[in-house]
Coordinates of C-alpha atoms and ligand atoms in Angstrom, one line a residue:
M1 CA 0.0 0.0 0.0
L2 CA 1.3 3.5 -0.9
D3 CA 2.4 5.7 2.2
N4 CA 3.4 9.1 2.2
K5 CA 6.9 8.5 1.2
S6 CA 6.2 5.9 -1.7
F7 CA 3.4 8.4 -2.6
R8 CA 5.8 11.2 -3.3
E9 CA 8.2 9.1 -5.2
E10 CA 5.4 7.7 -7.6
A11 CA 3.8 11.0 -8.0
H12 CA 7.2 12.5 -9.1
K13 CA 7.6 9.7 -11.5
L14 CA 4.0 10.2 -12.7
V15 CA 4.5 13.9 -13.5
D16 CA 7.4 13.1 -15.6
W17 CA 5.4 10.4 -17.4
M18 CA 2.6 13.1 -18.0
A19 CA 4.9 15.7 -19.5
D20 CA 6.5 12.8 -21.7
F21 CA 3.0 11.9 -22.7
Y22 CA 1.9 15.3 -23.7
E23 CA 5.2 15.8 -25.7
N24 CA 4.7 12.5 -27.5
I25 CA 1.0 12.6 -27.8
E26 CA 1.2 12.4 -31.6
S27 CA 2.9 8.9 -31.4
Y28 CA -0.3 7.3 -30.0
P29 CA -3.3 6.3 -32.2
V30 CA -5.7 9.2 -32.0
K31 CA -8.8 7.0 -32.1
S32 CA -8.1 4.0 -30.0
Q33 CA -8.0 1.0 -32.1
A34 CA -9.1 -1.7 -29.4
K35 CA -11.8 -4.2 -30.5
P36 CA -15.0 -4.7 -28.1
G37 CA -13.9 -6.8 -25.1
E38 CA -10.0 -6.5 -25.6
V39 CA -9.5 -4.5 -22.6
I40 CA -11.5 -6.3 -20.1
N41 CA -10.3 -9.8 -21.3
Q42 CA -6.8 -9.0 -20.4
L43 CA -7.6 -8.1 -16.9
P44 CA -8.4 -10.4 -14.0
V45 CA -12.2 -11.2 -13.3
T46 CA -11.8 -10.6 -9.7
P47 CA -10.0 -8.1 -7.5
P48 CA -6.8 -8.9 -5.9
A49 CA -7.1 -9.9 -2.1
K50 CA -3.9 -8.4 -1.1
G51 CA -2.6 -5.0 -2.3
E52 CA -0.4 -4.9 -5.3
S53 CA 2.8 -2.8 -5.9
F54 CA 2.0 0.6 -7.7
D55 CA 4.8 -0.5 -10.2
Q56 CA 2.7 -3.2 -11.2
V57 CA -0.5 -1.4 -11.6
F58 CA 1.0 1.2 -13.5
K59 CA 2.6 -1.2 -15.8
D60 CA -0.9 -2.7 -16.6
F61 CA -2.1 1.1 -17.0
E62 CA 0.5 1.6 -19.8
S63 CA 0.1 -1.7 -21.6
I64 CA -3.5 -2.5 -21.0
I65 CA -5.5 0.7 -20.4
L66 CA -3.7 3.3 -22.4
P67 CA -4.1 1.4 -25.9
G68 CA -7.8 1.5 -25.0
M69 CA -8.0 5.0 -24.6
T70 CA -8.8 7.6 -27.4
Q71 CA -6.3 10.4 -27.3
W72 CA -8.8 13.4 -26.8
Q73 CA -5.6 15.8 -26.1
S74 CA -4.2 14.9 -29.4
P75 CA -4.1 17.9 -31.9
K76 CA -5.4 15.7 -34.5
F77 CA -8.5 14.9 -32.6
H78 CA -10.9 16.5 -34.9
A79 CA -14.0 14.7 -33.7
Y80 CA -17.3 15.5 -31.9
F81 CA -16.2 18.8 -29.9
P82 CA -13.0 18.9 -28.1
A83 CA -12.9 17.9 -24.3
N84 CA -9.8 19.8 -24.1
S85 CA -7.1 20.1 -21.4
S86 CA -4.1 22.4 -20.9
Y87 CA -0.9 22.4 -18.6
P88 CA -2.6 24.7 -15.8
S89 CA -5.8 22.9 -15.9
V90 CA -4.2 19.5 -15.2
L91 CA -2.2 21.1 -12.5
G92 CA -5.4 22.7 -10.9
E93 CA -7.1 19.3 -11.2
M94 CA -4.2 17.7 -9.3
L95 CA -4.8 20.0 -6.5
T96 CA -8.6 19.6 -6.4
T97 CA -7.9 16.1 -6.1
T98 CA -5.2 16.4 -3.5
L99 CA -7.6 18.6 -1.3
G100 CA -10.6 16.2 -2.0
A101 CA -13.2 18.7 -0.8
Q102 CA -16.8 18.4 -1.2
C103 CA -18.1 21.6 -2.0
M104 CA -21.8 21.4 -1.4
I105 CA -22.1 24.7 0.7
W106 CA -20.1 27.5 1.7
E107 CA -19.4 26.0 5.2
T108 CA -17.8 22.9 3.8
S109 CA -15.1 25.0 1.7
P110 CA -15.5 28.8 1.8
A111 CA -13.0 29.5 -0.7
A112 CA -14.5 27.1 -3.2
A113 CA -17.8 29.0 -3.1
E114 CA -16.2 32.3 -3.3
L115 CA -13.7 31.3 -6.1
E116 CA -16.7 30.0 -7.9
E117 CA -18.5 33.3 -7.5
L118 CA -15.6 35.3 -8.7
M119 CA -15.2 33.0 -11.8
I120 CA -18.6 34.0 -12.8
N121 CA -18.1 37.7 -12.1
W122 CA -14.9 37.4 -14.4
L123 CA -16.5 35.8 -17.3
K124 CA -19.7 37.9 -17.3
P125 CA -18.4 41.1 -18.6
L126 CA -16.0 39.3 -21.1
M127 CA -18.7 37.4 -22.7
N128 CA -21.3 40.2 -22.5
I129 CA -23.6 38.6 -20.0
P130 CA -25.9 41.1 -18.3
E131 CA -24.2 42.5 -15.4
K132 CA -27.2 41.9 -13.0
W133 CA -27.3 38.0 -13.8
T134 CA -25.4 35.6 -11.5
G135 CA -24.4 31.9 -12.1
C136 CA -22.7 29.0 -10.7
I137 CA -20.3 25.9 -12.2
Q138 CA -22.2 22.8 -12.9
D139 CA -21.0 19.4 -13.9
T140 CA -22.1 19.3 -17.6
A141 CA -24.4 21.4 -20.0
S142 CA -27.0 18.5 -19.7
T143 CA -27.6 19.0 -16.1
A144 CA -27.5 22.7 -16.4
T145 CA -30.1 22.6 -19.2
L146 CA -32.2 20.2 -17.1
A147 CA -32.1 22.8 -14.0
A148 CA -33.0 25.6 -16.3
M149 CA -36.2 23.6 -17.8
I150 CA -37.3 22.6 -14.3
S151 CA -36.9 26.1 -13.1
A152 CA -38.9 27.3 -16.0
R153 CA -41.4 24.5 -15.1
E154 CA -41.8 25.6 -11.7
K155 CA -41.9 29.3 -12.4
K156 CA -44.6 28.9 -14.8
T157 CA -46.8 26.7 -12.4
N158 CA -46.0 28.8 -9.3
W159 CA -43.9 26.0 -7.8
S160 CA -47.0 23.6 -7.7
I161 CA -45.5 20.6 -9.6
N162 CA -42.5 20.6 -7.2
Q163 CA -45.1 20.4 -4.3
N164 CA -48.0 18.3 -5.5
G165 CA -46.7 16.7 -8.9
F166 CA -48.4 17.1 -12.1
D167 CA -52.4 18.0 -12.3
N168 CA -52.9 17.6 -15.8
Q169 CA -51.1 20.7 -16.8
K170 CA -50.2 20.3 -20.7
I171 CA -46.6 22.1 -20.5
R172 CA -44.9 22.6 -23.5
F173 CA -41.2 23.2 -24.5
Y174 CA -39.8 24.5 -27.7
C175 CA -36.4 24.0 -29.8
S176 CA -35.5 23.2 -33.0
S177 CA -34.9 20.1 -34.8
E178 CA -31.0 20.7 -34.6
T179 CA -30.6 21.3 -31.0
H180 CA -28.8 18.8 -28.7
S181 CA -30.2 15.5 -27.5
S182 CA -29.8 16.8 -23.8
I183 CA -33.1 18.7 -24.4
D184 CA -34.9 15.4 -25.4
K185 CA -33.4 13.7 -22.3
A186 CA -34.3 16.7 -20.0
V187 CA -38.2 16.5 -21.1
K188 CA -38.0 12.8 -20.2
I189 CA -36.7 13.4 -16.8
L190 CA -38.6 16.4 -15.8
G191 CA -41.8 14.7 -16.5
T192 CA -43.6 16.4 -19.4
G193 CA -42.7 13.7 -21.9
M194 CA -41.1 13.9 -25.4
E195 CA -44.5 14.6 -27.2
N196 CA -44.5 18.0 -25.5
L197 CA -41.1 18.8 -27.0
V198 CA -42.1 20.8 -30.0
K199 CA -39.2 20.8 -32.5
V200 CA -39.8 24.0 -34.5
E201 CA -38.9 24.4 -38.1
V202 CA -35.4 25.7 -39.2
D203 CA -34.3 27.9 -42.1
E204 CA -31.7 27.1 -44.7
N205 CA -29.0 28.1 -42.1
L206 CA -30.6 25.5 -39.7
A207 CA -31.6 28.2 -37.2
I208 CA -35.1 28.5 -35.8
I209 CA -37.6 30.5 -37.8
P210 CA -39.1 32.9 -35.3
S211 CA -42.4 33.0 -37.2
A212 CA -42.6 29.3 -37.0
L213 CA -42.0 29.4 -33.3
E214 CA -44.7 31.9 -32.7
S215 CA -47.3 30.0 -34.5
A216 CA -46.4 26.8 -32.7
I217 CA -47.1 28.8 -29.3
K218 CA -50.2 30.4 -30.7
S219 CA -51.8 27.2 -31.8
D220 CA -50.5 25.4 -28.5
L221 CA -52.5 28.2 -26.7
E222 CA -55.5 27.6 -28.5
N223 CA -55.3 23.9 -27.7
G224 CA -55.1 24.3 -24.1
F225 CA -51.3 23.8 -23.8
L226 CA -49.0 25.8 -21.4
P227 CA -46.3 27.1 -23.2
C228 CA -43.2 27.1 -20.8
A229 CA -39.7 27.5 -22.2
V230 CA -37.7 27.8 -25.4
V231 CA -34.2 26.3 -25.6
A232 CA -32.4 28.2 -28.2
A233 CA -29.0 27.1 -29.6
V234 CA -26.1 29.1 -30.0
G235 CA -24.0 26.6 -31.9
T236 CA -25.8 23.5 -32.4
T237 CA -23.7 20.1 -32.2
G238 CA -24.1 19.2 -36.0
T239 CA -23.1 22.5 -37.8
L240 CA -22.9 25.2 -35.3
A241 CA -26.1 26.7 -36.3
I242 CA -27.2 29.8 -34.3
D243 CA -30.8 30.6 -33.5
P244 CA -31.8 34.3 -33.6
I245 CA -31.8 35.0 -29.9
S246 CA -33.2 38.6 -30.3
A247 CA -36.3 37.7 -32.4
I248 CA -36.9 34.5 -30.0
G249 CA -36.6 36.6 -26.8
D250 CA -39.2 39.1 -28.2
I251 CA -41.5 36.3 -28.6
C252 CA -40.8 34.8 -25.3
Q253 CA -41.4 38.1 -23.7
K254 CA -44.6 38.5 -25.3
Y255 CA -45.8 34.9 -24.2
N256 CA -44.1 35.1 -20.9
I257 CA -42.1 32.1 -21.7
W258 CA -38.5 31.2 -20.4
L259 CA -35.6 31.4 -22.6
H260 CA -32.6 29.1 -21.9
I261 CA -29.8 29.4 -24.3
D262 CA -27.5 26.3 -25.0
A263 CA -24.1 27.5 -26.1
A264 CA -22.3 24.7 -24.7
Y265 CA -19.5 24.5 -27.3
A266 CA -19.8 28.0 -29.3
G267 CA -20.1 30.0 -26.0
T268 CA -16.5 30.0 -25.5
A269 CA -16.2 32.3 -28.7
L270 CA -18.0 35.0 -26.6
M271 CA -14.4 35.5 -25.2
L272 CA -13.6 37.4 -28.3
P273 CA -15.7 40.7 -28.6
E274 CA -16.1 40.1 -32.5
Y275 CA -18.5 37.3 -31.7
H276 CA -20.8 39.1 -29.1
E277 CA -23.3 39.6 -31.9
M278 CA -24.1 35.9 -31.6
I279 CA -26.1 36.7 -28.4
S280 CA -27.4 39.9 -29.3
G281 CA -30.9 40.2 -27.3
I282 CA -29.3 38.3 -24.5
E283 CA -31.0 40.4 -21.9
K284 CA -34.3 39.1 -23.0
A285 CA -33.1 35.5 -22.2
D286 CA -33.3 33.8 -18.6
S287 CA -30.7 31.5 -18.6
F288 CA -27.3 30.6 -20.6
V289 CA -25.0 27.7 -20.4
F290 CA -21.4 27.1 -21.8
N291 CA -18.7 24.6 -21.3
P292 CA -15.2 25.7 -20.5
H293 CA -14.7 21.9 -20.6
K294 CA -15.0 21.9 -24.4
W295 CA -13.1 24.8 -26.1
M296 CA -11.8 26.9 -23.2
F297 CA -8.6 24.7 -22.1
T298 CA -10.1 23.5 -18.9
N299 CA -10.7 19.7 -18.1
F300 CA -13.9 18.0 -18.2
D301 CA -15.9 18.6 -16.3
C302 CA -16.6 22.3 -16.0
T303 CA -19.9 24.0 -17.0
V304 CA -20.7 27.7 -16.5
Y305 CA -24.5 28.5 -15.9
F306 CA -25.6 32.1 -15.9
I307 CA -29.2 32.9 -14.7
Q308 CA -31.2 36.1 -14.7
D309 CA -33.4 35.2 -11.9
E310 CA -31.3 33.5 -9.2
E311 CA -34.2 33.3 -6.7
A312 CA -36.4 31.2 -9.1
L313 CA -33.4 28.6 -9.4
I314 CA -33.0 28.5 -5.9
K315 CA -36.8 28.2 -4.9
T316 CA -37.0 25.3 -7.3
F317 CA -34.0 23.3 -6.0
E318 CA -33.6 24.3 -2.3
I319 CA -33.7 21.7 0.3
L320 CA -32.8 22.4 4.1
P321 CA -32.6 19.1 6.1
E322 CA -31.4 19.7 9.8
Y323 CA -27.9 18.5 9.1
L324 CA -27.3 21.1 6.4
K325 CA -28.6 23.9 8.5
T326 CA -25.9 26.6 9.0
S327 CA -25.4 29.9 10.8
T328 CA -24.0 31.5 7.5
R329 CA -27.2 30.9 5.5
G330 CA -28.4 34.0 3.7
Q331 CA -24.9 35.7 3.7
V332 CA -23.1 33.3 1.5
K333 CA -23.7 31.2 -1.5
D334 CA -24.7 27.7 -0.7
Y335 CA -24.4 26.2 -4.3
R336 CA -26.1 22.9 -3.5
D337 CA -29.4 24.8 -4.2
W338 CA -28.3 25.9 -7.6
G339 CA -28.8 22.5 -9.4
V340 CA -29.4 18.8 -9.2
P341 CA -26.5 17.2 -7.4
L342 CA -25.9 17.9 -3.7
G343 CA -22.3 17.0 -3.8
R344 CA -20.0 19.4 -5.8
R345 CA -16.3 19.2 -6.9
F346 CA -14.2 22.2 -6.7
R347 CA -14.2 23.0 -10.3
A348 CA -13.4 26.7 -10.2
L349 CA -9.9 26.1 -9.1
K350 CA -8.8 24.7 -12.5
L351 CA -10.8 27.3 -14.4
W352 CA -8.9 30.0 -12.3
F353 CA -5.7 28.5 -13.0
V354 CA -6.3 28.5 -16.9
I355 CA -7.3 32.1 -16.9
R356 CA -4.6 33.2 -14.8
D357 CA -1.8 31.3 -16.8
F358 CA -3.1 32.2 -20.3
G359 CA -4.6 35.7 -19.5
V360 CA -7.6 36.7 -21.4
E361 CA -5.5 37.7 -24.3
G362 CA -3.7 34.3 -24.2
I363 CA -7.2 32.6 -24.5
Q364 CA -8.2 35.1 -27.3
T365 CA -5.2 34.4 -29.3
R366 CA -5.6 30.8 -29.3
L367 CA -9.3 30.9 -30.2
R368 CA -8.6 33.3 -33.2
E369 CA -5.8 30.9 -34.3
H370 CA -8.2 27.9 -34.2
I371 CA -10.8 30.0 -36.2
S372 CA -8.3 30.8 -38.7
Y373 CA -6.9 27.2 -39.3
A374 CA -10.6 26.3 -39.9
Q375 CA -10.9 28.9 -42.4
W376 CA -7.7 27.8 -44.2
F377 CA -9.1 24.0 -44.1
A378 CA -12.2 25.3 -45.5
D379 CA -10.4 27.1 -48.4
Q380 CA -8.4 23.9 -49.2
V381 CA -11.7 22.2 -49.4
N382 CA -13.4 24.5 -51.5
E383 CA -10.3 24.5 -54.0
H384 CA -10.4 20.7 -54.5
P385 CA -12.6 19.2 -57.2
N386 CA -13.3 16.1 -55.1
F387 CA -14.7 17.9 -52.2
E388 CA -17.2 20.2 -51.2
I389 CA -18.5 22.2 -48.1
V390 CA -21.9 21.4 -47.2
I391 CA -22.8 24.4 -45.1
E392 CA -21.2 27.5 -44.4
P393 CA -18.4 27.0 -41.8
K394 CA -18.7 28.6 -38.5
L395 CA -15.9 29.2 -35.9
N396 CA -13.7 26.5 -36.1
V397 CA -16.1 23.8 -37.4
V398 CA -16.0 22.6 -41.1
C399 CA -18.6 20.3 -42.4
F400 CA -17.7 18.9 -45.9
R401 CA -17.8 15.9 -47.8
M402 CA -16.1 14.1 -50.7
I403 CA -17.8 14.4 -54.1
T404 CA -17.4 12.5 -57.6
T405 CA -19.0 13.1 -60.9
E406 CA -20.2 9.8 -61.4
Q407 CA -21.9 8.8 -58.1
A408 CA -25.6 9.4 -57.3
E409 CA -26.3 11.1 -53.8
K410 CA -27.1 7.8 -52.2
Q411 CA -23.6 6.1 -53.0
L412 CA -21.9 9.6 -52.0
D413 CA -23.2 9.0 -48.3
Q414 CA -21.5 5.5 -48.3
L415 CA -18.5 6.6 -50.0
N416 CA -18.0 9.5 -47.1
A417 CA -18.8 6.8 -44.5
N418 CA -16.0 4.7 -45.9
L419 CA -13.7 7.8 -45.8
V420 CA -14.3 8.4 -42.2
A421 CA -13.7 4.7 -41.5
A422 CA -10.4 4.8 -43.3
I423 CA -9.2 7.9 -41.6
N424 CA -10.2 6.9 -38.2
G425 CA -8.8 3.4 -38.8
S426 CA -5.2 4.9 -39.5
G427 CA -4.9 6.2 -36.1
E428 CA -3.4 9.3 -37.6
A429 CA -6.3 11.7 -37.0
Y430 CA -9.9 11.4 -35.9
L431 CA -13.1 13.0 -37.2
T432 CA -16.9 12.2 -36.9
H433 CA -19.8 12.9 -39.3
T434 CA -23.2 14.4 -39.2
K435 CA -26.0 14.7 -41.6
V436 CA -26.7 18.2 -43.1
K437 CA -30.0 18.4 -44.8
G438 CA -30.0 14.7 -45.4
K439 CA -26.5 14.6 -46.6
Y440 CA -23.9 12.6 -44.9
A441 CA -21.0 15.0 -44.0
L442 CA -17.8 15.0 -42.2
R443 CA -17.1 17.4 -39.4
M444 CA -13.7 18.8 -39.0
V445 CA -13.4 20.4 -35.5
I446 CA -10.1 22.4 -34.8
G447 CA -10.1 23.0 -31.2
Q448 CA -7.5 21.1 -29.1
T449 CA -5.7 23.3 -27.0
Y450 CA -2.0 23.0 -28.6
V451 CA -3.1 22.4 -32.2
Q452 CA -0.9 24.3 -34.8
R453 CA -1.3 25.0 -38.5
N454 CA 1.1 22.0 -39.3
H455 CA -1.3 19.5 -37.9
I456 CA -4.3 20.8 -40.0
E457 CA -2.0 20.5 -43.0
E458 CA -1.1 16.8 -42.2
S459 CA -4.7 16.0 -41.3
W460 CA -5.8 17.4 -44.7
Q461 CA -3.2 15.5 -46.4
L462 CA -4.3 12.4 -44.8
I463 CA -7.8 13.0 -45.7
Q464 CA -6.9 13.6 -49.4
T465 CA -4.6 10.4 -49.5
K466 CA -7.5 8.1 -48.1
A467 CA -10.1 9.9 -50.3
N468 CA -7.9 9.1 -53.4
A469 CA -7.6 5.5 -52.3
L470 CA -11.4 5.1 -52.5
L471 CA -11.7 6.6 -56.0
Ligands
PLP1 C1 -22.0 19.1 -25.9 C2 -23.1 19.7 -26.0 C3 -24.1 19.5 -25.0 C4 -23.8 18.6 -23.8 O1 -22.7 18.9 -23.0 P1 -22.4 18.1 -21.7 O2 -21.7 19.0 -21.0 O3 -21.8 16.9 -22.1 O4 -23.8 17.6 -21.0 C5 -25.4 20.2 -25.1 N1 -25.4 21.0 -26.0 C6 -24.7 21.3 -27.0 C7 -24.9 22.5 -28.0 C8 -23.3 20.6 -27.2 O5 -22.8 20.9 -28.0

């Protein structure tokens, strides 16, 4: 068993291993090439009765676990959205783990609560979030959006469902067909059901058509439904489509409906003043979520949730059992009342480390670089006769596909699926796909913390080589 002395020795070795790992990250396959069952079949079916040496455990980590890991920190990880890390963030996480604090209320670690409040205060003006809003850090955007939708449900029904359960209220939520699956999941959990999630029609840019939203609300009112909340996307997962916040905000105000903004990925771009227009009209909204754990160099998990009416949130989630009563109640922020879980990790620490280490300008420089690499990539695709852009690229995401003169639409879908498989099977880069207006498309996301232009050139080379082999 590790003791303080051997912990010190092993930890020193581990830090060296970690630095080497980041230095050599490109030598690992980006997407794990493991087959189903490959990892578990190499490990004993029962746990050891007696403790083993850390050396032995670590050897198994290197030889069995590591090959079964996809390298999310590789600069050639272009799949999904990044879950990026950075050196200051890793150091912050090491300290969070070392302190091992459970930060459910102010009393259980005052600094954690106050640093969390400070991070919200730092980010608000940078991102152009209204000054009078408050916020907190949550685990994931899914949970934050669930909290927003439950708060909306309760505000709409004067907190009666929390108290009495449903009494035949026919509550409706609205979002576009392009919004994230976490909205579908939220309506399942919060008890209104998928049938009461209205998917509003989108325009050619895949953004909500405000007049379609208003017609849906009007027709619901005529039919005895209770329109409750709209979830607007600033950056959908497929293509980074941006719903028109200001126009949607007007409609929400007119019908007294909660407006929640899901900017899980693209929210980070609000660190750049030139992208503030993405949320113009934000003052008409009620809540907003974005994930520093995606594109803001801060390890998963770290979600920032901003809210206009803090009281409505707390009134929805507040609990006060005897064992949680404290004398500081009312003077401090007890974040256990701000969302679903009671227990909370000290997530503000890594975010604070990242912002201080990079500086605001350092973060902005990287974001602008990533966006410029994506523009360069889009130009290459545009100029190539065997490729096309399928929808106007946004920020650092380019949706594109391979095309040929001979093949029909349907065959093109298969051809592009084969291309994705060939790229990912090489282990040299990793990207995933989406459907854009029915067409199978590849998504190139350029957002790993330390990605450089040469990585994108190499990935583009790889894509062309694999495409040529399929022709
Ligand atoms: C990633 C993403 C989510 C879900 O984020 P989690 O933090 O994993 O719950 C929600 N909405 C959008 C638009 C996303 O891109």
